[in-house]
CSV table of C-alpha atoms in Angstrom, one decimal:
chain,number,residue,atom,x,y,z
A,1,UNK,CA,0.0,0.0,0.0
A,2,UNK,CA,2.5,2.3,1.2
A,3,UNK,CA,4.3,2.0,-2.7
A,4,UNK,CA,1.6,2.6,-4.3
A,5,UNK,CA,0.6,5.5,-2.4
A,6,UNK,CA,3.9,6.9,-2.8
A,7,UNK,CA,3.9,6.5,-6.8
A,8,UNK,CA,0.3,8.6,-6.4
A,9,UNK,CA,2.3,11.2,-5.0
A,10,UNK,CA,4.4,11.1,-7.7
A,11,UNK,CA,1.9,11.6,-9.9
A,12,UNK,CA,-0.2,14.2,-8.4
A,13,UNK,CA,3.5,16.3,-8.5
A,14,UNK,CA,3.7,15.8,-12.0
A,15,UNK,CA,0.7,16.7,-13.0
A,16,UNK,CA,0.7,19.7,-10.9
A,17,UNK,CA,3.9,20.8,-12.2
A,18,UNK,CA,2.7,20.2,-15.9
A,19,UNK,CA,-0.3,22.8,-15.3
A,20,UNK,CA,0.9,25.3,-13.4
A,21,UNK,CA,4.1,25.3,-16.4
A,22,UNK,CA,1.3,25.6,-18.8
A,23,UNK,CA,-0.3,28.6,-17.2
A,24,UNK,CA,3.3,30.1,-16.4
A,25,UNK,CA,3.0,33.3,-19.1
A,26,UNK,CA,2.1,36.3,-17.9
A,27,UNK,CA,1.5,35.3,-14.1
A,28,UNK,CA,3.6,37.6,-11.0
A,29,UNK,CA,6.5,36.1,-9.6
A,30,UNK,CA,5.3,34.3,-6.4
A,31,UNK,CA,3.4,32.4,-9.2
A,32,UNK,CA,6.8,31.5,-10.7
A,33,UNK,CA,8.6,30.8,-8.4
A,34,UNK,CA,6.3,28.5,-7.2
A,35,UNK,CA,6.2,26.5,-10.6
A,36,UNK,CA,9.9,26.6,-9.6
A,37,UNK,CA,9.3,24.8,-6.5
A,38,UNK,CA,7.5,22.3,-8.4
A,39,UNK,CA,9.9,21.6,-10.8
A,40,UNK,CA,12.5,21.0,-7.7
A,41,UNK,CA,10.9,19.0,-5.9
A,42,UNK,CA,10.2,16.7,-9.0
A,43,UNK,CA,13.7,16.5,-9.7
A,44,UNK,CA,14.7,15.8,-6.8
A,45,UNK,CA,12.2,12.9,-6.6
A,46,UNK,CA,13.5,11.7,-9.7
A,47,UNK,CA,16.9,11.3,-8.7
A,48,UNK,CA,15.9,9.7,-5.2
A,49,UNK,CA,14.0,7.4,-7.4
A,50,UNK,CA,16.6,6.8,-10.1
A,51,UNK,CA,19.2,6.2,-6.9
A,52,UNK,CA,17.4,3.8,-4.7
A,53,UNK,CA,16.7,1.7,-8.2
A,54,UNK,CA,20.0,1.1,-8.4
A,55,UNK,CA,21.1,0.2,-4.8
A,56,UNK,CA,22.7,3.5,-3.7
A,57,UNK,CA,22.5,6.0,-1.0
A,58,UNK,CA,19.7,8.7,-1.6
A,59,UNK,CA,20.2,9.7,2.2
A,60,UNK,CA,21.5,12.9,1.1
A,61,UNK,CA,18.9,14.1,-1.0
A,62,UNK,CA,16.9,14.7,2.1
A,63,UNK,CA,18.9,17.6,2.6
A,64,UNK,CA,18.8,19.2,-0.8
A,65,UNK,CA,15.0,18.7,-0.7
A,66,UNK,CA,14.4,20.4,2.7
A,67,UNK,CA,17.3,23.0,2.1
A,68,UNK,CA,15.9,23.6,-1.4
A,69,UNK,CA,12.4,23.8,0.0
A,70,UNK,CA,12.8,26.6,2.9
A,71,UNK,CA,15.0,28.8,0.0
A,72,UNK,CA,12.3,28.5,-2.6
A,73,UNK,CA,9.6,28.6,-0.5
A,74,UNK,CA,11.1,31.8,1.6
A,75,UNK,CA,11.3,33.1,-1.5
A,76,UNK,CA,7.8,32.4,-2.6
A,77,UNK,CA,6.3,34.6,0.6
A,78,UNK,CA,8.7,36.9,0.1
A,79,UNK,CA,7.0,37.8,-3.3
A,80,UNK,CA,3.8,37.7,-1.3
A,81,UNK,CA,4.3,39.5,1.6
A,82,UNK,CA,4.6,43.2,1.7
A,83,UNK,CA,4.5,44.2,5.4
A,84,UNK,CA,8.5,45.4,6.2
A,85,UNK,CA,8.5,44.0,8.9
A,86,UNK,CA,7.3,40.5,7.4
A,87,UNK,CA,9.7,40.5,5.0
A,88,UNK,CA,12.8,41.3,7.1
A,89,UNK,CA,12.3,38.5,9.0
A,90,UNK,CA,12.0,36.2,6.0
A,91,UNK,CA,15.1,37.7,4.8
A,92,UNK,CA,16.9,37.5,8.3
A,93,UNK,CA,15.6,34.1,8.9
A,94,UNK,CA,16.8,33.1,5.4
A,95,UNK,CA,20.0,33.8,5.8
A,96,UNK,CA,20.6,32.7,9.9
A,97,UNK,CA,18.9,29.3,8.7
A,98,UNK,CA,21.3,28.3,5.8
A,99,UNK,CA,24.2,30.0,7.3
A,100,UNK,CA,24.0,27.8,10.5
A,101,UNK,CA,23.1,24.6,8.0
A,102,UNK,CA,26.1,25.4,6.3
A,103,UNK,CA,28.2,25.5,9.2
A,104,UNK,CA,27.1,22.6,10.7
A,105,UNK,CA,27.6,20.3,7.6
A,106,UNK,CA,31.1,21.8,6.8
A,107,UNK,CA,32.1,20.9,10.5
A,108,UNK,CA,30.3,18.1,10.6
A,109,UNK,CA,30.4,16.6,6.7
A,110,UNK,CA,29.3,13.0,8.3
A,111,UNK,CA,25.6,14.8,9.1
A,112,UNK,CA,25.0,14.9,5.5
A,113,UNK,CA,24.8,11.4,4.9
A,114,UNK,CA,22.3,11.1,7.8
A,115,UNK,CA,18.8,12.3,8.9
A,116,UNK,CA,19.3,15.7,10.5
A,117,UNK,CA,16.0,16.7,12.5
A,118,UNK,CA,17.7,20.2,13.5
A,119,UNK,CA,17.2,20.5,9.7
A,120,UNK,CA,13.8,19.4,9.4
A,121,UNK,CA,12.3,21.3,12.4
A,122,UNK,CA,13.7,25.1,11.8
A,123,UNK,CA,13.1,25.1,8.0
A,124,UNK,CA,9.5,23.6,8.2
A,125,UNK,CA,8.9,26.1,11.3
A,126,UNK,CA,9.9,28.8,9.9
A,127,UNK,CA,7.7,28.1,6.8
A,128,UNK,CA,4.8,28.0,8.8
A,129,UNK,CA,5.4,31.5,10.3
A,130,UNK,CA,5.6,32.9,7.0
A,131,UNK,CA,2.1,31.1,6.0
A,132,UNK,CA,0.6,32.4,9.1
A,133,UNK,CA,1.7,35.5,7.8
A,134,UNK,CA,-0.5,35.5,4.7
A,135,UNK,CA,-3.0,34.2,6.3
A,136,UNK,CA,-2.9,37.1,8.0
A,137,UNK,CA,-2.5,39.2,5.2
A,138,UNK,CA,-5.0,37.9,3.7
A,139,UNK,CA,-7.5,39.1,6.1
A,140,UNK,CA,-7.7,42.4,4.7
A,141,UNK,CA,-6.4,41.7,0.8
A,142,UNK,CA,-6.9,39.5,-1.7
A,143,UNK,CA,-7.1,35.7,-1.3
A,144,UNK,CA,-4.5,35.0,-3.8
A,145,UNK,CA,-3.0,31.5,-3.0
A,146,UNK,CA,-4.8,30.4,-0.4
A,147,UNK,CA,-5.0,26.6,-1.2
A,148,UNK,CA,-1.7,26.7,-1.7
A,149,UNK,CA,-0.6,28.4,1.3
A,150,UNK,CA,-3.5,26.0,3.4
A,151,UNK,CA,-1.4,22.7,2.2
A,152,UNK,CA,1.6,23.9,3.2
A,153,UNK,CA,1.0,25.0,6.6
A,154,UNK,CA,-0.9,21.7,6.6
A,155,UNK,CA,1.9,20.0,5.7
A,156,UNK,CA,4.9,21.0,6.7
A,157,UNK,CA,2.9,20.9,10.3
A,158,UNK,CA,1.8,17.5,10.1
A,159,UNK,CA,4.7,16.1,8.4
A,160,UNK,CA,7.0,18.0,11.4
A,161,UNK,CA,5.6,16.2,14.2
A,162,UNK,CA,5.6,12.8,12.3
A,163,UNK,CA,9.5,13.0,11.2
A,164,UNK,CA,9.9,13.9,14.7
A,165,UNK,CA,8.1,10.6,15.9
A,166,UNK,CA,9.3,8.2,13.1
A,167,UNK,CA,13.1,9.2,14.6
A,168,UNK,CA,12.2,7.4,17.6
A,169,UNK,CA,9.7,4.8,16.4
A,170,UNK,CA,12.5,3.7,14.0
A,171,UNK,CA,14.5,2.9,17.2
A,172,UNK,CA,12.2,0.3,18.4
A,173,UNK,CA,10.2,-1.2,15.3
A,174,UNK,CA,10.3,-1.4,11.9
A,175,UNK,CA,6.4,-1.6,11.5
A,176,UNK,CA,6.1,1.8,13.3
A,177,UNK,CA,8.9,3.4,11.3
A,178,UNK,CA,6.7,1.9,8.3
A,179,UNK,CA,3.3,3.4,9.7
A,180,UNK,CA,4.9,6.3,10.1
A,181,UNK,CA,6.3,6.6,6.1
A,182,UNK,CA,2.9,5.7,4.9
A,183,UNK,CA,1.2,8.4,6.7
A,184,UNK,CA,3.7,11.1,5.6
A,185,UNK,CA,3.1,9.2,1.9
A,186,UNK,CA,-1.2,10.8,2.4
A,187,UNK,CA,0.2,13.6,3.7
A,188,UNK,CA,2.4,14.1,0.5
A,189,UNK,CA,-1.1,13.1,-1.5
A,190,UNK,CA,-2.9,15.4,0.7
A,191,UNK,CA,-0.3,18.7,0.2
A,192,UNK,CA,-0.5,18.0,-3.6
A,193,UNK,CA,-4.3,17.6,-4.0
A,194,UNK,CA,-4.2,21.4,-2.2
A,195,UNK,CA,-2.1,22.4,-5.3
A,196,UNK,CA,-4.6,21.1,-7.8
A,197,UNK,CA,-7.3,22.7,-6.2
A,198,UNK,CA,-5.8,25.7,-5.9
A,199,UNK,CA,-5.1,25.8,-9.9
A,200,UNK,CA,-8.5,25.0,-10.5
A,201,UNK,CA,-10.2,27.1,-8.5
A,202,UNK,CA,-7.8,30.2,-9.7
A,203,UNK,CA,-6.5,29.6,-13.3
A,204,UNK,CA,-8.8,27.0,-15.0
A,205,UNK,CA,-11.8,28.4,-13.9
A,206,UNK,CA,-10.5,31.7,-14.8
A,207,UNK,CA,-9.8,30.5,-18.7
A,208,UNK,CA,-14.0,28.9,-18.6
A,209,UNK,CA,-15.0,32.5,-17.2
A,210,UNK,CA,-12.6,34.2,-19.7
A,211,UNK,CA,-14.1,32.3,-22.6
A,212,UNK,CA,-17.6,32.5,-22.3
């Protein structure tokens, strides 16, 4: 079950990725660089994929996804945001975040072969700050990517707490650890079903309005 959940994920992301590349002329940044994110992320996937096929390490990815996730993401509600005081501290976090990342894998180059939960926890908590913060932008301005912005904070919330847990379920039985992957494998359906709805309640129903 758990595989076959997994290679649903994989499809919703490239599907998703597909249509919002589609739609990609003529929309604002935050809109491009979240195709970006896309397009990461499936990469990424890819090459995990591509690795464990052949019987070697993908550990490592972990860290290009996460790392790669906070800076294009960060990015993302930095496009959105336009309180100052919002957007120095997605600038300021930004930069103490990957600084101390870098620091701590060029001391310690062994960590990046492993599961680093430092990692995990200040880049997914920081991202949920910054979709609190347009959600509470949003209060008083345009809804513009709500979806979106509800399936991350969903996400990265849900998928926090259950890293956190599978680190120590792992420690004391496999079919845990395995409970604990298949849940994060919905939660990765979940976070990508957000997407779709988003671009169909915002761009494809846009093009029907557009062309009646």
């Amino acid at each position: 079950m758990h595989l076959y959940l997994v290679k649903f994920g994989y499809i919703l992301l490239l599907l998703n990725f597909i249509l919002y590349a589609i739609k990609l002329r003529g929309k604002n940044d935050a809109y491009k660089v979240f195709a970006f994110y896309l397009l990461v992320i499936l990469c990424v996937q890819v090459i995990a994929r591509i690795l464990k096929e052949k019987g070697l390490d993908n550990l490592f990815l972990s860290h290009v996804y996460f790392m790669g996730q906070f800076a294009i993401l960060s990015l993302f509600y930095l496009k959105l945001v336009k309180d100052p005081f919002q957007q120095k501290a997605i600038k300021i976090g930004f930069v103490l975040v990957l600084s101390t990342l870098i620091i701590q894998y060029g001391l310690k180059p062994e960590m990046f072969f492993k599961f680093n939960l430092y990692e995990i926890f200040i880049t997914s908590f920081l991202l949920i700050i910054y979709a609190v913060f347009h959600f509470y932008n949003m209060l008083d301005e345009k809804k513009e990517f709500y979806y979106i912005n509800m399936g991350i904070l969903l996400y990265l919330f849900a998928s926090t707490i259950l890293f956190l847990i599978g680190n120590l379920t792992t420690k004391f039985s496999k079919d845990l650890s395995m409970i604990t992957w298949t849940l994060n494998a919905i939660l990765i359906i979940v976070y990508h079903l957000f997407f779709l709805y988003e671009w169909k309640v915002s761009y494809f129903r846009t093009k029907a309005i557009n062309s009646n």
